[in-house]
C-alpha positions as a LaTeX table, in Angstrom:
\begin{tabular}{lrrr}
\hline
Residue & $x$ (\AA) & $y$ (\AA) & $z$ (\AA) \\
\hline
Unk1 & $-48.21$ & 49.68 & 25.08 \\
Unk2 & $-45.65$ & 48.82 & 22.43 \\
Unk3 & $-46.62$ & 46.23 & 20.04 \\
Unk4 & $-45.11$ & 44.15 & 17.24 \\
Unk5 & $-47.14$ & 43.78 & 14.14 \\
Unk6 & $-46.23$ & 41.24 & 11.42 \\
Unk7 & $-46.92$ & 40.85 & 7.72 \\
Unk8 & $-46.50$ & 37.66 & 5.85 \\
Unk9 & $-48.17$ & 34.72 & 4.62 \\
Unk10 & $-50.38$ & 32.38 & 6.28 \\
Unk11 & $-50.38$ & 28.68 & 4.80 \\
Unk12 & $-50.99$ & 25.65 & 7.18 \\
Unk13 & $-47.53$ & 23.02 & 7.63 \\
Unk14 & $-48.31$ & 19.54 & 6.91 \\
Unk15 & $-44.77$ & 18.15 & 8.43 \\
Unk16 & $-43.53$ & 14.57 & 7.16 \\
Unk17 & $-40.85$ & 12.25 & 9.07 \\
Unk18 & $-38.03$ & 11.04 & 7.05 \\
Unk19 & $-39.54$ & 8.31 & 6.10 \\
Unk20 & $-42.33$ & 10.23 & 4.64 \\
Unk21 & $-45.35$ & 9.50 & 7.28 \\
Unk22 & $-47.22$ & 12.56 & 8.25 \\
Unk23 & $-46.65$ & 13.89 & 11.81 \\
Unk24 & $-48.47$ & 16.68 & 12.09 \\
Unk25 & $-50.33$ & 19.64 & 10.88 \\
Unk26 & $-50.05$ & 23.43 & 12.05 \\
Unk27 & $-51.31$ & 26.45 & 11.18 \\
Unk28 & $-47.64$ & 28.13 & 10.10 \\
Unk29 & $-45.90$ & 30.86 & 7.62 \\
Unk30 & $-42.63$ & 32.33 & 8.71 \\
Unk31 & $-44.11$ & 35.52 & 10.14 \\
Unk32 & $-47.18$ & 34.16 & 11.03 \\
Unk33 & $-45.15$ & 31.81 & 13.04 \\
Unk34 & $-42.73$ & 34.69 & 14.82 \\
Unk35 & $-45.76$ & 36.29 & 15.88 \\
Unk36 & $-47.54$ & 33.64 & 17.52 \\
Unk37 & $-44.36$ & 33.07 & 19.78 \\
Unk38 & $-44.59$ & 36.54 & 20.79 \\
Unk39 & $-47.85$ & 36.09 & 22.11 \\
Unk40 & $-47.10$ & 33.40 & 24.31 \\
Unk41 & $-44.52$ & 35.32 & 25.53 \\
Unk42 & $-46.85$ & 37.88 & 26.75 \\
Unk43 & $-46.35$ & 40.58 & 24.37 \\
Unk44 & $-49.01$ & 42.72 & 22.43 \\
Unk45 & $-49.16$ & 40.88 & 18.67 \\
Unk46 & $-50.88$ & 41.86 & 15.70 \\
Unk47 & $-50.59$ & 39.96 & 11.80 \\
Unk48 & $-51.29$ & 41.17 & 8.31 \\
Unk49 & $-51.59$ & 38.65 & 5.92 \\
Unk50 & $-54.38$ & 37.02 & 3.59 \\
Unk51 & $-56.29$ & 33.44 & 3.70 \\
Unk52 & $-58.86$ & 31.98 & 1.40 \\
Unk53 & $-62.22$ & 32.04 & 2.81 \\
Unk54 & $-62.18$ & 27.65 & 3.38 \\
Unk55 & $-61.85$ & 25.51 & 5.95 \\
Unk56 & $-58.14$ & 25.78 & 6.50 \\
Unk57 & $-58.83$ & 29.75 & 6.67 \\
Unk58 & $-60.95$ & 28.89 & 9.40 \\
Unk59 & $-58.35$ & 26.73 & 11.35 \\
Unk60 & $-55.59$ & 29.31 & 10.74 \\
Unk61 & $-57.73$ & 32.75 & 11.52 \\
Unk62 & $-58.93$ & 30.62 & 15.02 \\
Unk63 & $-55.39$ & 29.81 & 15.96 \\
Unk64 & $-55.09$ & 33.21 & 16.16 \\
Unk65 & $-57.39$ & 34.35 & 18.59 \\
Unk66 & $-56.80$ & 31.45 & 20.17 \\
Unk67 & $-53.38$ & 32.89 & 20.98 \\
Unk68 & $-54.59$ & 36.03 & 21.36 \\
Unk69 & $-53.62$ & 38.07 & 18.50 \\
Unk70 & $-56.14$ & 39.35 & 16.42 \\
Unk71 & $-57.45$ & 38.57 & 13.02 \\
Unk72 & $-59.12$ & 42.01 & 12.03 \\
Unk73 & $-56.40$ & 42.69 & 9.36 \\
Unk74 & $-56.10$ & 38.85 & 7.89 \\
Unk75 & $-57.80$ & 39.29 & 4.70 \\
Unk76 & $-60.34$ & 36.72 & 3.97 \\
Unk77 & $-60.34$ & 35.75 & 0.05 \\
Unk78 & $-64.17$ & 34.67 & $-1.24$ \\
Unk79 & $-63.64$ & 31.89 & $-3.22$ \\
Unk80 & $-60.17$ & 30.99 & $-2.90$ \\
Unk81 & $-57.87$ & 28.28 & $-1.55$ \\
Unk82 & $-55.52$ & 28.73 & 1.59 \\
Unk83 & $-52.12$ & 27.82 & 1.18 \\
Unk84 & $-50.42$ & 24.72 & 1.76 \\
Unk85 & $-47.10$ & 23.41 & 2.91 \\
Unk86 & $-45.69$ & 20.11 & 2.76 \\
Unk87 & $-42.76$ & 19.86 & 5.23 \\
Unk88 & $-40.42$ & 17.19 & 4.95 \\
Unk89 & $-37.74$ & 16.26 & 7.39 \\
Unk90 & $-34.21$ & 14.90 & 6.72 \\
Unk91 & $-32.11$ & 13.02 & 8.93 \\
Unk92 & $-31.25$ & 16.46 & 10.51 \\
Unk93 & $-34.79$ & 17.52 & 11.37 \\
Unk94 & $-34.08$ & 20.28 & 8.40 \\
Unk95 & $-37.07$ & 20.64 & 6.02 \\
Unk96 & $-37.41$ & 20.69 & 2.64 \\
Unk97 & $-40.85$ & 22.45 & 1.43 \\
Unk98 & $-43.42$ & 22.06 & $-1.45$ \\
Unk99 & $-45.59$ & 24.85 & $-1.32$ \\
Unk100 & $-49.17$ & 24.60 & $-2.72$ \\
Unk101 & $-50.45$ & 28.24 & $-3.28$ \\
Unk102 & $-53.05$ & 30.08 & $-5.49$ \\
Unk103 & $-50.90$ & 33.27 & $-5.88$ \\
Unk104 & $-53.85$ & 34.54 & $-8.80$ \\
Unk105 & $-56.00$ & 34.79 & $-5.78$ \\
Unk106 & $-54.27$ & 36.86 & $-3.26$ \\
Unk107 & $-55.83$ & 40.18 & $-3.38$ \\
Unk108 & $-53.48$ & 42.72 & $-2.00$ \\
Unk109 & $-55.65$ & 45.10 & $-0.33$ \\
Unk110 & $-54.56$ & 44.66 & 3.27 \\
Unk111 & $-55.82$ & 46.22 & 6.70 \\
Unk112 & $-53.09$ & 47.66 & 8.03 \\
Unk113 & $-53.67$ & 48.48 & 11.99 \\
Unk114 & $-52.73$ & 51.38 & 13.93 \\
Unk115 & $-49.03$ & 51.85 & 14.37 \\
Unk116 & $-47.09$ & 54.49 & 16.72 \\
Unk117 & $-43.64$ & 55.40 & 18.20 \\
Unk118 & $-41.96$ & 52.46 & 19.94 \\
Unk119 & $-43.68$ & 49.40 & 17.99 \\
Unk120 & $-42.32$ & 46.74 & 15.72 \\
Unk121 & $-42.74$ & 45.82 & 12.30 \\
Unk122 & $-41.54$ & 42.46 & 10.93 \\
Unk123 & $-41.64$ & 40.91 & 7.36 \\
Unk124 & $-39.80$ & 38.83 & 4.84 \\
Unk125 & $-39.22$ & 36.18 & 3.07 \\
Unk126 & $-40.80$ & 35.99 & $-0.49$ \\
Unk127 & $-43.85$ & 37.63 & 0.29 \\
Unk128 & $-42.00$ & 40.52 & 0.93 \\
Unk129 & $-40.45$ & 40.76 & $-2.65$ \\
Unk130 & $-43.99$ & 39.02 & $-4.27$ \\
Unk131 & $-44.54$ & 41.81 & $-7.19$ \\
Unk132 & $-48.53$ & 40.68 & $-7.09$ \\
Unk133 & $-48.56$ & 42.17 & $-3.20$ \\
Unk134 & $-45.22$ & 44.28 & $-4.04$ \\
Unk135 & $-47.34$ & 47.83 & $-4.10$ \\
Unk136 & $-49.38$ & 47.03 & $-0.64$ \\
Unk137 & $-46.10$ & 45.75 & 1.00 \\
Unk138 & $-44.58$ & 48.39 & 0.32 \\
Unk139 & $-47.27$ & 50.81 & 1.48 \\
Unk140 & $-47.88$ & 49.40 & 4.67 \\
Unk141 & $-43.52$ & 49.56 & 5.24 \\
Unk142 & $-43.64$ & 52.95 & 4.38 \\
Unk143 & $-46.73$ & 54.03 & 6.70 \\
Unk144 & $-44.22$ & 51.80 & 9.51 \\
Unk145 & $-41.22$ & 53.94 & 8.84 \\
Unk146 & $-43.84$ & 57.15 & 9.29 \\
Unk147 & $-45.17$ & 56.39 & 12.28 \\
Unk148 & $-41.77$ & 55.81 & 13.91 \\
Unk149 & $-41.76$ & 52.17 & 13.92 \\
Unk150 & $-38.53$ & 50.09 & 14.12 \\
Unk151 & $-38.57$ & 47.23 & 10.60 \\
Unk152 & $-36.89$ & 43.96 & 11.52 \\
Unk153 & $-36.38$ & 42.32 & 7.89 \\
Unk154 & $-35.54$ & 38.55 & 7.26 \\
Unk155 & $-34.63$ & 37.93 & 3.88 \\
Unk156 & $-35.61$ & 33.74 & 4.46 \\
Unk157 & $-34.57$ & 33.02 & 0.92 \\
Unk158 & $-35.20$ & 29.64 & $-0.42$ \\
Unk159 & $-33.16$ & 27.87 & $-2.41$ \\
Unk160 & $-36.28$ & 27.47 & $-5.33$ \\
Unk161 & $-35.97$ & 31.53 & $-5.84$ \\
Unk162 & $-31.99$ & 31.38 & $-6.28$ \\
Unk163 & $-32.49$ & 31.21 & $-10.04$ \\
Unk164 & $-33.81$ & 34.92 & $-10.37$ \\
Unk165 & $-31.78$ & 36.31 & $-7.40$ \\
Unk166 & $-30.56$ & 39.23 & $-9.42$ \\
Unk167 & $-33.87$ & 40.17 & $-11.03$ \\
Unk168 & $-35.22$ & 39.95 & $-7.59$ \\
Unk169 & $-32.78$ & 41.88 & $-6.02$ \\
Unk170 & $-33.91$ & 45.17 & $-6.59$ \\
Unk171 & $-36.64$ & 44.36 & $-4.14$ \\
Unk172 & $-34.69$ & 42.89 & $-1.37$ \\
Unk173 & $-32.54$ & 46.32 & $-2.05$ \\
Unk174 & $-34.85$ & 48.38 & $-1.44$ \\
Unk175 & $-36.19$ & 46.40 & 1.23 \\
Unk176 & $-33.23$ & 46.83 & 2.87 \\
Unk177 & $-32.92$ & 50.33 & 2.96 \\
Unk178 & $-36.50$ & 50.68 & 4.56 \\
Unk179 & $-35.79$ & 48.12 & 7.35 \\
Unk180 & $-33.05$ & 48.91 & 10.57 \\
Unk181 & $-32.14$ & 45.90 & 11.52 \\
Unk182 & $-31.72$ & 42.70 & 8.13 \\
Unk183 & $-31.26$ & 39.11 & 9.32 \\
Unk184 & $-30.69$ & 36.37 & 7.27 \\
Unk185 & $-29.13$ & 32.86 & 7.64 \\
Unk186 & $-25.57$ & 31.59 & 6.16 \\
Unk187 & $-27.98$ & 29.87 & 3.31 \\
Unk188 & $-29.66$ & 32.58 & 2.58 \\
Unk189 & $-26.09$ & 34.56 & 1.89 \\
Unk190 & $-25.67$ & 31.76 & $-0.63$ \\
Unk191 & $-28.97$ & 31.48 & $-2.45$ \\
Unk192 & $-29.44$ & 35.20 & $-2.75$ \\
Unk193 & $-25.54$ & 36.23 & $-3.14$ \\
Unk194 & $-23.82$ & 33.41 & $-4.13$ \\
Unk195 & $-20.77$ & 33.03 & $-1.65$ \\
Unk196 & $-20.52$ & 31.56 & 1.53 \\
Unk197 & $-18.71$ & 34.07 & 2.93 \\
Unk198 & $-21.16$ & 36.18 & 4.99 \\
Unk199 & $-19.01$ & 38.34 & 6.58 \\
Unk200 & $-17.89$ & 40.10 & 2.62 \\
Unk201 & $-21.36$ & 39.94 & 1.92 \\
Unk202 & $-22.01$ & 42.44 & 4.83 \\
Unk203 & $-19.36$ & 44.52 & 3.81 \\
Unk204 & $-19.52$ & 44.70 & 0.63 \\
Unk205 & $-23.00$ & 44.36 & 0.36 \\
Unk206 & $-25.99$ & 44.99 & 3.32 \\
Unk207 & $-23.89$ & 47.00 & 5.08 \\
Unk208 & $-24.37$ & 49.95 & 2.66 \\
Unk209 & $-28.14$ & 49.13 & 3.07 \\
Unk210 & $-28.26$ & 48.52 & 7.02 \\
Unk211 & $-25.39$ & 48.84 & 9.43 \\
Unk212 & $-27.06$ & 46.24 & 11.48 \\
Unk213 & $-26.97$ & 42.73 & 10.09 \\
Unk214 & $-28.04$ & 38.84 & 12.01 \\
Unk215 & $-26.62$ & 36.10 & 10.50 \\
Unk216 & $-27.79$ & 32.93 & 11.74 \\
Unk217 & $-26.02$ & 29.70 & 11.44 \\
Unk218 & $-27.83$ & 26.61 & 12.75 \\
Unk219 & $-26.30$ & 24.90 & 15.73 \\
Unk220 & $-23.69$ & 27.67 & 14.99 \\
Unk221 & $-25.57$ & 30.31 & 17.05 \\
Unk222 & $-25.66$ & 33.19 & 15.33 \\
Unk223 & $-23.83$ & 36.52 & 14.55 \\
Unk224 & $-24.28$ & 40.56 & 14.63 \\
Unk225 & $-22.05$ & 42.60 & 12.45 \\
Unk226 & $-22.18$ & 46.32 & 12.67 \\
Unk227 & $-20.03$ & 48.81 & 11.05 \\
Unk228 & $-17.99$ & 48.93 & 14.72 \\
Unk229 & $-17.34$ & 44.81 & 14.34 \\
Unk230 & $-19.10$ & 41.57 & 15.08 \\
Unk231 & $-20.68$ & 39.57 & 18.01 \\
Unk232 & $-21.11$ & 36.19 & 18.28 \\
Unk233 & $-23.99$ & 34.71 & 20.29 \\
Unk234 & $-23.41$ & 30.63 & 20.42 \\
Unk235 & $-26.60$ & 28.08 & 20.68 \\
Unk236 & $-26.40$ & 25.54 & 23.19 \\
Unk237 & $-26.02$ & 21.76 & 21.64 \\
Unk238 & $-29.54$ & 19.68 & 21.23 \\
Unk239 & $-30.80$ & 16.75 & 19.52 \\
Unk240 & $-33.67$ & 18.43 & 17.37 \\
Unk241 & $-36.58$ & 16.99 & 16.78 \\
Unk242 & $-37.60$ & 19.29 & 14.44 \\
Unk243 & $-36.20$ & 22.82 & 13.06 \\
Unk244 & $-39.19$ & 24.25 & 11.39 \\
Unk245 & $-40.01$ & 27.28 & 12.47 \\
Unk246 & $-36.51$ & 27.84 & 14.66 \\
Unk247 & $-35.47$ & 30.69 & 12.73 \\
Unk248 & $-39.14$ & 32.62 & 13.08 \\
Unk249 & $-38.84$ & 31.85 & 17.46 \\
Unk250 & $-35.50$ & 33.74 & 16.68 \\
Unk251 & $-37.18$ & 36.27 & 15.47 \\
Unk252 & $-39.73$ & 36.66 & 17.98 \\
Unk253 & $-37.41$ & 36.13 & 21.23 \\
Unk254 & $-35.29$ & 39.44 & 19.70 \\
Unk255 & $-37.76$ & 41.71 & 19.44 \\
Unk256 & $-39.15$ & 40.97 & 22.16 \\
Unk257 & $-35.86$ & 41.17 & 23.96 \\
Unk258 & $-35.86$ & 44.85 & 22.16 \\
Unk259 & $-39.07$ & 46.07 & 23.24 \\
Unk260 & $-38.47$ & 44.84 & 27.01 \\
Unk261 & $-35.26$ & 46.80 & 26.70 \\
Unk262 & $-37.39$ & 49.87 & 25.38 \\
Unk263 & $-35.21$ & 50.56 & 22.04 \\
Unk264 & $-37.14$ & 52.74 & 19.86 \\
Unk265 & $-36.13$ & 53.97 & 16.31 \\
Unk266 & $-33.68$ & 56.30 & 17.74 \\
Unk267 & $-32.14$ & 53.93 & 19.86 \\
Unk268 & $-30.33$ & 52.54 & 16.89 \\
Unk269 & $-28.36$ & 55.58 & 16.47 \\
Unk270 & $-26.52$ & 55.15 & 20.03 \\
Unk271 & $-23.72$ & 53.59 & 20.60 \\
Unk272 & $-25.23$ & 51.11 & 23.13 \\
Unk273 & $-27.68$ & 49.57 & 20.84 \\
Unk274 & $-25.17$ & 46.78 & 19.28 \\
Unk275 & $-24.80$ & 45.64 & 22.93 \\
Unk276 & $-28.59$ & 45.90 & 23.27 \\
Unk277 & $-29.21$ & 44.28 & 20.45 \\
Unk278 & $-26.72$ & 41.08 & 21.06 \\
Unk279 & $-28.29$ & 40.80 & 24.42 \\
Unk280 & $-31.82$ & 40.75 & 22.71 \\
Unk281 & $-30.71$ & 37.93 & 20.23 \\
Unk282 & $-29.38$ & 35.39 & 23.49 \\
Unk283 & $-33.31$ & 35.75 & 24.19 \\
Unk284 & $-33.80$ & 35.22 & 19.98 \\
Unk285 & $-31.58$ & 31.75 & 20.69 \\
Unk286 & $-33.06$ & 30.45 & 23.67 \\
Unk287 & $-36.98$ & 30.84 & 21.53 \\
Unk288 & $-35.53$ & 29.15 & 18.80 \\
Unk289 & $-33.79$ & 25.95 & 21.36 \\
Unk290 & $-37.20$ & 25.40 & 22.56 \\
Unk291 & $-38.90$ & 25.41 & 19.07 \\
Unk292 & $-36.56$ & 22.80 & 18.12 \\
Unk293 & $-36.96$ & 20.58 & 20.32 \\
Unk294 & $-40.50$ & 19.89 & 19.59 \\
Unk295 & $-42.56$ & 19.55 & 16.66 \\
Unk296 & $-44.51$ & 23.25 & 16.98 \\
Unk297 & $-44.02$ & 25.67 & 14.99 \\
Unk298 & $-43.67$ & 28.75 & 17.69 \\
Unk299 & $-42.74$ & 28.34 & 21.59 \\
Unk300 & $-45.47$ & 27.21 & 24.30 \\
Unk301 & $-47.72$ & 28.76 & 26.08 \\
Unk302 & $-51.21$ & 30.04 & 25.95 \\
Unk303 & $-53.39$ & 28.26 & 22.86 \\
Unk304 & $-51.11$ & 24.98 & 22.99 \\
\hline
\end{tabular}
């Protein structure tokens, strides 16, 4: 059975109202998150990452199986802290982060499970382009490619890393080339490239990289561009209570939407794939609608 297998970070979300009173707290990091809505959706789910080897390890790596997704390949650190993530919500329900993390601690020795024909691979944000985990990353994206897996990259870049977007965009380059299918939001356009305007940034830009580009857009919906033109998928209106974690349901409702259609590596050279693909991110929309209107992280379902 097809599978999709996710690397990223692991931290756990303290989230804050606007008027700065703690809500909640969830186990969370933007992959981490993606993949724990595609195992309440029923599909086969598997996470690389790293914790420390605490308490809040503990709570994160038991989330897991709660869900039903393994933690064999979570490396646990001796002796060091798991990461933290304050949350805070605007007026909006958007969030603006602190992050708390002991980066001298990750070791970057992952497990990396078995991976075959037909399966997934996503990762992103900065622990994709993290030059302490660069050489691992980078291994376990090019054992992907080899074994015929499709990468689904999302570029999630914060508005803290704008300041050294070009010396960090050799690495989201190169990125880019290894993955099939890039998405990235209208904000992250702007903190890594500078312009609003999404649409040159494709062209000129990711499209030499990867024909097949998501840009997401908030309440916008969001849009596919391939070299053949664009598609827009709208999002139905809502009163959020809370968008963390909308962008990662995304995520997870497209590729699962993929790997119920059956698209494999060399799907993406047909000429139906773009529609295949557009139809796969109305299921990415519909993930992220119920995300925001609670105050979880990933969709429900089993380990609520």
């Amino acid at each position: 059975m097809a599978k999709i297998i996710g690397i990223g970070e692991t931290v756990l979300d303290i989230i804050f109202d606007d008027n700065n009173q703690p809500l909640s707290a969830r186990p969370g990091g933007s992959v981490f998150n993606a993949m724990v809505s595609v195992a309440r959706s029923g599909h086969a789910a598997e996470m690389i990452s790293e914790t420390g080897s605490d308490h809040v390890g503990d709570i994160i790596c038991k989330f897991l199986r709660d869900n039903g997704i393994s933690d064999t390949c979570v490396k646990r650190n001796s002796g060091a802290a798991s990461h933290l993530a304050l949350a805070f919500l605007d007026s909006e329900k958007k969030a603006n982060y602190q992050f708390y993390k002991n980066y001298a601690a990750q070791q970057i020795d992952f497990l990396t499970p078995d991976m075959a024909e037909g399966d997934f691979l996503l990762f992103g944000s900065f622990f994709a382009i993290n030059r302490r985990l660069r050489p691992n990353v980078l291994h376990v994206l090019e054992t992907a490619r080899q074994a015929g897996a499709l990468l689904f990259y999302d570029v999630n870049f914060r508005p803290n890393h704008s300041t050294d977007a070009a010396v960090l965009w050799p690495l989201i380059e190169e990125n880019m080339r290894l993955a099939h299918i890039v998405k990235g939001s209208d904000e992250d356009i702007l903190n890594m490239l500078g312009t609003t305007d999404w649409r040159q940034a494709y062209a000129d830009t990711i499209r030499p990289l990867c024909p097949y580009f998501i840009c997401t857009r908030g309440k916008d919906g969001a849009t596919l561009l391939t070299p053949d033109g664009e598609t827009d998928i709208p999002a139905p209106h809502i009163t959020p209570i809370s968008t963390i974690g909308a962008g990662d349901s995304f995520n997870a409702g497209t590729l699962c939407g993929l790997i119920d259609a059956g698209v494999t590596v060399a799907s993406t050279t047909q000429r139906d794939f773009a529609p295949t693909l557009a139809q796969a991110m109305q299921n990415g929309i519909a993930f992220a609608t119920e995300v925001c209107q609670s105050l979880d992280n990933y969709i429900g379902g089993r380990g609520c």
